[in-house]
Tab-separated table of C-alpha atoms in Angstrom:
chain	number	residue	atom	x	y	z
P	1	UNK	CA	139.389	41.128	324.175
P	2	UNK	CA	141.443	43.070	326.734
P	3	UNK	CA	141.867	39.895	328.734
P	4	UNK	CA	143.175	38.195	325.579
P	5	UNK	CA	145.681	40.983	324.988
P	6	UNK	CA	146.833	40.743	328.603
P	7	UNK	CA	147.199	36.962	328.329
P	8	UNK	CA	149.155	37.321	325.137
P	9	UNK	CA	151.478	39.849	326.746
P	10	UNK	CA	152.107	37.477	329.653
P	11	UNK	CA	152.776	34.562	327.314
P	12	UNK	CA	155.153	36.753	325.333
P	13	UNK	CA	157.090	37.602	328.505
P	14	UNK	CA	157.140	33.944	329.462
P	15	UNK	CA	158.525	32.890	326.073
P	16	UNK	CA	161.297	35.490	326.246
P	17	UNK	CA	162.138	34.526	329.811
P	18	UNK	CA	162.268	30.810	328.996
P	19	UNK	CA	164.389	31.528	325.963
P	20	UNK	CA	167.114	33.211	328.030
P	21	UNK	CA	168.021	29.942	329.762
P	22	UNK	CA	169.627	27.231	327.651
P	23	UNK	CA	167.804	24.427	329.487
P	24	UNK	CA	164.336	25.982	328.973
P	25	UNK	CA	164.825	27.031	325.375
P	26	UNK	CA	162.967	24.053	323.928
P	27	UNK	CA	160.070	24.907	326.216
P	28	UNK	CA	160.135	28.485	324.910
P	29	UNK	CA	159.969	27.245	321.346
P	30	UNK	CA	157.128	24.899	322.163
P	31	UNK	CA	155.156	27.760	323.717
P	32	UNK	CA	155.924	30.054	320.781
P	33	UNK	CA	154.646	27.482	318.274
P	34	UNK	CA	151.541	26.737	320.355
P	35	UNK	CA	150.702	30.425	320.821
P	36	UNK	CA	151.332	31.806	317.350
P	37	UNK	CA	151.259	29.038	314.758
P	38	UNK	CA	147.492	29.207	314.115
P	39	UNK	CA	147.385	33.005	313.731
P	40	UNK	CA	150.423	33.002	311.508
P	41	UNK	CA	149.062	30.096	309.488
P	42	UNK	CA	145.882	31.983	308.582
P	43	UNK	CA	147.760	35.203	307.961
P	44	UNK	CA	149.893	33.361	305.395
P	45	UNK	CA	147.083	31.180	304.052
P	46	UNK	CA	144.960	34.204	303.099
P	47	UNK	CA	147.813	35.326	300.900
P	48	UNK	CA	148.868	31.988	299.427
P	49	UNK	CA	145.464	30.203	299.423
P	50	UNK	CA	147.122	26.786	299.110
P	51	UNK	CA	147.779	24.749	302.279
P	52	UNK	CA	151.084	23.188	301.157
P	53	UNK	CA	152.566	26.567	300.225
P	54	UNK	CA	151.340	27.964	303.541
P	55	UNK	CA	152.932	25.068	305.427
P	56	UNK	CA	156.302	25.737	303.742
P	57	UNK	CA	156.203	29.440	304.551
P	58	UNK	CA	154.962	28.913	308.102
P	59	UNK	CA	157.767	26.452	308.838
P	60	UNK	CA	160.344	28.858	307.406
P	61	UNK	CA	158.836	31.675	309.466
P	62	UNK	CA	159.036	29.755	312.743
P	63	UNK	CA	162.535	28.457	312.026
P	64	UNK	CA	163.704	31.987	311.221
P	65	UNK	CA	162.077	33.271	314.385
P	66	UNK	CA	163.884	30.591	316.370
P	67	UNK	CA	167.225	31.396	314.759
P	68	UNK	CA	166.885	35.138	315.240
P	69	UNK	CA	165.223	35.200	318.633
P	70	UNK	CA	168.606	35.758	320.393
P	71	UNK	CA	168.842	39.033	318.445
P	72	UNK	CA	165.278	40.131	319.253
P	73	UNK	CA	165.721	43.475	320.976
P	74	UNK	CA	162.189	43.701	322.386
P	75	UNK	CA	161.679	47.058	320.670
P	76	UNK	CA	158.394	45.695	319.324
P	77	UNK	CA	155.942	43.080	320.517
P	78	UNK	CA	156.964	39.512	319.833
P	79	UNK	CA	153.792	38.923	317.846
P	80	UNK	CA	154.429	42.012	315.666
P	81	UNK	CA	157.933	40.729	315.029
P	82	UNK	CA	156.613	37.279	314.093
P	83	UNK	CA	154.020	38.813	311.752
P	84	UNK	CA	156.807	40.789	310.119
P	85	UNK	CA	158.838	37.643	309.471
P	86	UNK	CA	155.736	35.831	308.203
P	87	UNK	CA	154.806	38.737	305.885
P	88	UNK	CA	158.324	39.000	304.481
P	89	UNK	CA	158.554	35.252	303.990
P	90	UNK	CA	155.166	35.248	302.240
P	91	UNK	CA	156.115	38.095	299.888
P	92	UNK	CA	159.457	36.422	299.220
P	93	UNK	CA	157.682	33.151	298.415
P	94	UNK	CA	155.252	34.865	296.000
P	95	UNK	CA	158.089	36.661	294.180
P	96	UNK	CA	160.154	33.504	293.952
P	97	UNK	CA	157.204	31.560	292.589
P	98	UNK	CA	156.441	34.278	290.052
P	99	UNK	CA	160.046	34.306	288.901
P	100	UNK	CA	160.095	30.528	288.531
P	101	UNK	CA	156.872	30.603	286.503
P	102	UNK	CA	158.443	33.321	284.306
P	103	UNK	CA	155.444	35.512	285.091
P	104	UNK	CA	152.558	35.119	282.662
P	105	UNK	CA	150.202	38.044	281.885
P	106	UNK	CA	147.972	37.197	284.823
P	107	UNK	CA	150.202	35.846	287.536
P	108	UNK	CA	147.369	34.933	289.852
P	109	UNK	CA	145.326	32.763	287.488
P	110	UNK	CA	146.518	29.689	289.354
P	111	UNK	CA	145.412	31.112	292.707
P	112	UNK	CA	142.081	32.266	291.284
P	113	UNK	CA	141.464	28.731	290.039
P	114	UNK	CA	142.141	27.461	293.562
P	115	UNK	CA	139.520	29.841	294.976
P	116	UNK	CA	136.980	28.095	292.732
P	117	UNK	CA	138.078	24.688	294.004
P	118	UNK	CA	135.684	23.508	296.732
P	119	UNK	CA	138.433	21.489	298.379
P	120	UNK	CA	140.394	24.659	299.024
P	121	UNK	CA	137.791	27.396	299.460
P	122	UNK	CA	134.124	26.884	300.212
P	123	UNK	CA	132.685	30.403	300.326
P	124	UNK	CA	129.592	31.625	298.496
P	125	UNK	CA	129.751	32.906	294.919
P	126	UNK	CA	130.084	36.528	296.094
P	127	UNK	CA	132.798	35.584	298.590
P	128	UNK	CA	134.730	33.845	295.830
P	129	UNK	CA	134.391	36.996	293.716
P	130	UNK	CA	135.793	39.072	296.577
P	131	UNK	CA	138.740	36.704	296.937
P	132	UNK	CA	139.234	36.959	293.187
P	133	UNK	CA	139.235	40.759	293.400
P	134	UNK	CA	141.757	40.617	296.253
P	135	UNK	CA	143.994	38.283	294.259
P	136	UNK	CA	144.077	40.854	291.458
P	137	UNK	CA	145.744	43.365	293.803
P	138	UNK	CA	149.526	43.762	293.923
P	139	UNK	CA	150.899	41.499	296.680
P	140	UNK	CA	151.778	44.201	299.209
P	141	UNK	CA	148.413	45.900	298.727
P	142	UNK	CA	146.788	42.489	299.180
P	143	UNK	CA	148.652	42.024	302.429
P	144	UNK	CA	147.568	45.473	303.650
P	145	UNK	CA	143.961	44.810	302.678
P	146	UNK	CA	143.838	41.427	304.439
P	147	UNK	CA	145.400	42.793	307.616
P	148	UNK	CA	143.120	45.795	307.777
P	149	UNK	CA	139.838	44.443	306.454
P	150	UNK	CA	139.765	40.876	307.730
P	151	UNK	CA	142.088	40.974	310.750
P	152	UNK	CA	141.047	44.547	311.693
P	153	UNK	CA	144.609	45.333	312.607
P	154	UNK	CA	145.393	48.909	313.646
P	155	UNK	CA	147.420	51.000	311.217
P	156	UNK	CA	149.988	51.513	313.962
P	157	UNK	CA	150.481	47.750	314.292
P	158	UNK	CA	150.492	47.292	310.530
P	159	UNK	CA	153.183	49.950	310.250
P	160	UNK	CA	155.302	48.052	312.773
P	161	UNK	CA	154.788	44.770	310.909
P	162	UNK	CA	155.341	46.054	307.387
P	163	UNK	CA	157.902	48.758	308.153
P	164	UNK	CA	155.817	51.355	306.273
P	165	UNK	CA	154.413	54.653	307.485
P	166	UNK	CA	150.795	54.780	308.605
P	167	UNK	CA	150.040	57.345	305.888
P	168	UNK	CA	151.368	55.077	303.164
P	169	UNK	CA	149.338	52.180	304.556
P	170	UNK	CA	146.128	54.245	304.613
P	171	UNK	CA	146.743	55.253	300.997
P	172	UNK	CA	147.491	51.660	300.031
P	173	UNK	CA	144.321	50.413	301.717
P	174	UNK	CA	142.255	53.157	300.071
P	175	UNK	CA	143.589	52.200	296.618
P	176	UNK	CA	142.899	48.533	297.314
P	177	UNK	CA	139.278	49.284	298.286
P	178	UNK	CA	138.778	51.408	295.159
P	179	UNK	CA	140.158	48.646	292.946
P	180	UNK	CA	137.881	46.062	294.560
P	181	UNK	CA	134.860	48.344	294.135
P	182	UNK	CA	135.715	48.786	290.471
P	183	UNK	CA	136.052	45.044	290.094
P	184	UNK	CA	132.488	44.605	291.400
P	185	UNK	CA	131.119	47.495	289.327
P	186	UNK	CA	132.332	45.753	286.164
P	187	UNK	CA	130.235	42.671	287.011
J	1	UNK	CA	134.683	52.685	307.816
J	2	UNK	CA	132.754	54.074	304.842
J	3	UNK	CA	134.389	52.061	302.090
J	4	UNK	CA	133.991	48.795	303.875
J	5	UNK	CA	130.202	48.960	303.559
J	6	UNK	CA	130.499	48.690	299.789
J	7	UNK	CA	132.478	45.476	299.927
J	8	UNK	CA	130.776	42.106	300.498
J	9	UNK	CA	130.906	40.578	303.967
J	10	UNK	CA	134.057	40.048	305.927
J	11	UNK	CA	133.218	36.366	306.112
J	12	UNK	CA	135.083	35.983	302.831
J	13	UNK	CA	138.325	36.245	304.737
J	14	UNK	CA	137.102	34.082	307.556
J	15	UNK	CA	139.370	31.113	308.004
J	16	UNK	CA	136.309	28.857	308.091
J	17	UNK	CA	135.812	29.585	304.363
J	18	UNK	CA	139.159	28.011	303.609
J	19	UNK	CA	139.588	24.270	303.832
J	20	UNK	CA	141.094	23.287	307.154
J	21	UNK	CA	144.692	22.074	307.249
J	22	UNK	CA	144.975	18.262	307.537
J	23	UNK	CA	143.840	16.769	310.834
J	24	UNK	CA	146.505	17.066	313.542
J	25	UNK	CA	148.541	19.557	311.473
J	26	UNK	CA	149.175	22.040	314.299
J	27	UNK	CA	149.882	19.242	316.792
J	28	UNK	CA	152.535	17.741	314.497
J	29	UNK	CA	153.989	21.086	313.507
J	30	UNK	CA	156.137	21.477	316.611
J	31	UNK	CA	157.615	17.984	316.238
J	32	UNK	CA	158.446	18.617	312.565
J	33	UNK	CA	160.032	21.962	313.379
J	34	UNK	CA	162.050	20.515	316.252
J	35	UNK	CA	163.339	17.846	313.867
J	36	UNK	CA	164.295	20.496	311.313
J	37	UNK	CA	166.062	22.589	313.957
J	38	UNK	CA	167.952	19.549	315.226
J	39	UNK	CA	169.149	18.817	311.672
J	40	UNK	CA	169.888	22.416	310.742
J	41	UNK	CA	172.983	23.134	312.887
J	42	UNK	CA	174.578	19.898	311.647
J	43	UNK	CA	174.028	20.952	308.050
J	44	UNK	CA	175.465	24.373	308.806
J	45	UNK	CA	178.564	22.834	310.449
J	46	UNK	CA	179.148	20.493	307.539
J	47	UNK	CA	178.756	23.300	305.089
J	48	UNK	CA	180.944	25.676	307.060
J	49	UNK	CA	183.717	23.077	307.284
J	50	UNK	CA	183.654	22.482	303.570
J	51	UNK	CA	183.270	26.165	302.745
J	52	UNK	CA	185.878	27.422	305.193
J	53	UNK	CA	188.575	24.748	304.948
J	54	UNK	CA	188.285	22.305	302.089
J	55	UNK	CA	187.226	24.676	299.312
J	56	UNK	CA	189.949	27.314	299.968
J	57	UNK	CA	192.557	24.515	300.149
J	58	UNK	CA	191.349	23.107	296.862
J	59	UNK	CA	191.365	26.550	295.279
J	60	UNK	CA	194.906	27.211	296.527
J	61	UNK	CA	196.070	23.824	295.187
J	62	UNK	CA	194.532	24.529	291.789
J	63	UNK	CA	196.209	27.960	291.660
J	64	UNK	CA	199.619	26.516	292.642
J	65	UNK	CA	199.347	23.712	290.095
J	66	UNK	CA	198.385	26.315	287.515
J	67	UNK	CA	201.441	28.423	288.368
J	68	UNK	CA	203.867	25.472	288.178
J	69	UNK	CA	202.433	24.023	285.003
J	70	UNK	CA	201.327	26.992	282.952
J	71	UNK	CA	204.045	29.580	283.647
J	72	UNK	CA	207.112	27.509	282.534
J	73	UNK	CA	205.056	26.532	279.482
J	74	UNK	CA	204.402	30.118	278.646
J	75	UNK	CA	208.127	30.937	278.996
J	76	UNK	CA	209.006	28.123	276.671
J	77	UNK	CA	206.366	29.048	274.167
J	78	UNK	CA	207.575	32.674	274.161
J	79	UNK	CA	211.212	31.594	273.922
J	80	UNK	CA	210.825	29.112	271.091
J	81	UNK	CA	209.952	31.494	268.202
J	82	UNK	CA	212.801	33.818	269.249
J	83	UNK	CA	215.324	30.935	269.215
J	84	UNK	CA	214.054	29.732	265.845
J	85	UNK	CA	214.273	33.220	264.375
J	86	UNK	CA	217.795	33.705	265.723
J	87	UNK	CA	218.939	30.416	264.236
J	88	UNK	CA	217.443	31.253	260.850
J	89	UNK	CA	219.450	34.516	260.497
J	90	UNK	CA	222.674	34.085	258.504
J	91	UNK	CA	226.024	35.528	259.558
J	92	UNK	CA	226.013	37.927	256.587
J	93	UNK	CA	222.705	39.341	257.678
J	94	UNK	CA	224.028	39.902	261.173
J	95	UNK	CA	227.204	41.612	259.864
J	96	UNK	CA	225.139	43.782	257.501
J	97	UNK	CA	222.845	44.782	260.350
J	98	UNK	CA	225.780	45.667	262.584
J	99	UNK	CA	227.475	47.656	259.796
J	100	UNK	CA	224.311	49.620	259.083
J	101	UNK	CA	224.079	50.432	262.782
J	102	UNK	CA	227.721	51.622	262.712
J	103	UNK	CA	227.071	53.766	259.647
J	104	UNK	CA	224.117	55.332	261.412
J	105	UNK	CA	226.265	56.115	264.450
J	106	UNK	CA	229.020	57.612	262.253
J	107	UNK	CA	226.436	59.783	260.435
J	108	UNK	CA	225.144	60.990	263.735
J	109	UNK	CA	228.654	61.879	264.930
J	110	UNK	CA	229.474	63.720	261.690
J	111	UNK	CA	226.257	65.693	261.867
J	112	UNK	CA	226.935	66.654	265.463
J	113	UNK	CA	230.496	67.845	264.644
J	114	UNK	CA	229.182	69.986	261.788
J	115	UNK	CA	226.573	71.475	264.067
J	116	UNK	CA	229.243	72.285	266.655
J	117	UNK	CA	231.521	73.879	264.050
J	118	UNK	CA	228.760	76.096	262.689
J	119	UNK	CA	227.878	77.173	266.243
J	120	UNK	CA	231.492	78.146	266.946
J	121	UNK	CA	231.590	80.072	263.651
J	122	UNK	CA	228.576	82.089	264.625
J	123	UNK	CA	230.055	82.714	268.077
J	124	UNK	CA	233.276	83.975	266.445
J	125	UNK	CA	231.273	86.315	264.231
J	126	UNK	CA	229.428	87.677	267.257
J	127	UNK	CA	232.790	88.311	269.042
J	128	UNK	CA	234.117	90.201	266.022
J	129	UNK	CA	231.021	92.367	265.908
J	130	UNK	CA	231.366	93.192	269.605
J	131	UNK	CA	235.028	94.095	269.151
J	132	UNK	CA	234.181	96.404	266.246
J	133	UNK	CA	231.547	98.124	268.291
J	134	UNK	CA	233.809	98.620	271.284
J	135	UNK	CA	236.407	100.351	269.104
J	136	UNK	CA	233.813	102.778	267.711
J	137	UNK	CA	234.741	106.375	268.818
J	138	UNK	CA	231.089	107.282	269.031
J	139	UNK	CA	230.438	104.606	271.670
J	140	UNK	CA	231.553	106.800	274.567
J	141	UNK	CA	229.289	109.577	273.369
J	142	UNK	CA	226.345	107.175	273.010
J	143	UNK	CA	226.850	105.866	276.593
J	144	UNK	CA	227.008	109.431	277.939
J	145	UNK	CA	223.793	110.310	276.111
J	146	UNK	CA	222.100	107.310	277.622
C-alpha cells in the first residue's frame, strides 16, 4: 500500500515535470491518462451507473485537467485535484440531466432501473438494494458515502477533494448511513 | 466503524459488480482525448475570431444603419403633424391668438402700475405719519425718558 502511494507520488512528479516542457507535454498527458483514468472512471461510474454517461464525464474531466494543468499550483496532490474535477463534473452532469428531465418526483428512478439491469450491474439482490438505497441519497451525500464507504478515503482527503470541512463530511456521512439503515429497516 | 457493520457488504460498490466498459475502452481513451484536444484549440480560435471581430462589426453596422434610417424618419414623422396643423390654422385664428396675447400683456402691465401706485400711496402716508410724530412737542420728553 505504502509502496503504491510512493509510486503514485513519483508518477505525479514525473507528469508535472514532463508537462513543463512543450516537447514532452503529450507524454505527460499520456501518463496522466494511463495513471488515473481507471480510478476516475470508477469514481464517476459509481455515481452515474451508466457507462456512456461515465465516458462523457470522464472525457470532460481529463480534457479540463489538461486545459487547467498550467494553472495547477501544486498546493494539493495531483490525484486529489483530478478527483475534485471529476466530482464537480459528475455533480454538474447530474444537475444538468435533472434539469433537462424537468425533475420528476423520484429523480433516480431511471438509475434504479439500471441497477436492476443485469447488463449494467450484476450484484446480488442485497447489493442491488444497497445501491438502490444509495441512489435515494442526495447527490453530494451519495458522493461522500461512496468515497468513504467503498473507496475508504480519509476525511482529510475528501475535504480536499470536495472543498468541505471534515466536520461537515463526517456529519454528511453519518446522515447517509442513517438513511440507508432506515431504508433497510423498512424492508 | 460502528455504522458500517449494519450495512451490507462493501462488495456492492466493487467495480466488479458493475458491467465492464467495452473491451479496449481505456486503451482507446487516450487516442480519443488526443483527437478532441487537437480539435479543441481550432474550434476556440474560430469562435474567438467570430466573437471578437465579426460579431462586433456586424453589431456596429446594424446600429449605424439604424441611426441613419430610423432617426431621419422619426424627425419627419414628428415634423409632419406640426406642419399639417400649422397649415390648417386660418389667418383670423392667428390674429385672434396674437391679439389675446397682447390683451393679456396689457392687463398685466395695468395691474402692475396699479400695484405700484398703491405702494407709493402707502409710502406717502407713512412719511406723513413720521412727519407728524417728529413735530410732536412731547417727543423730546419721551426720548429723554427712554
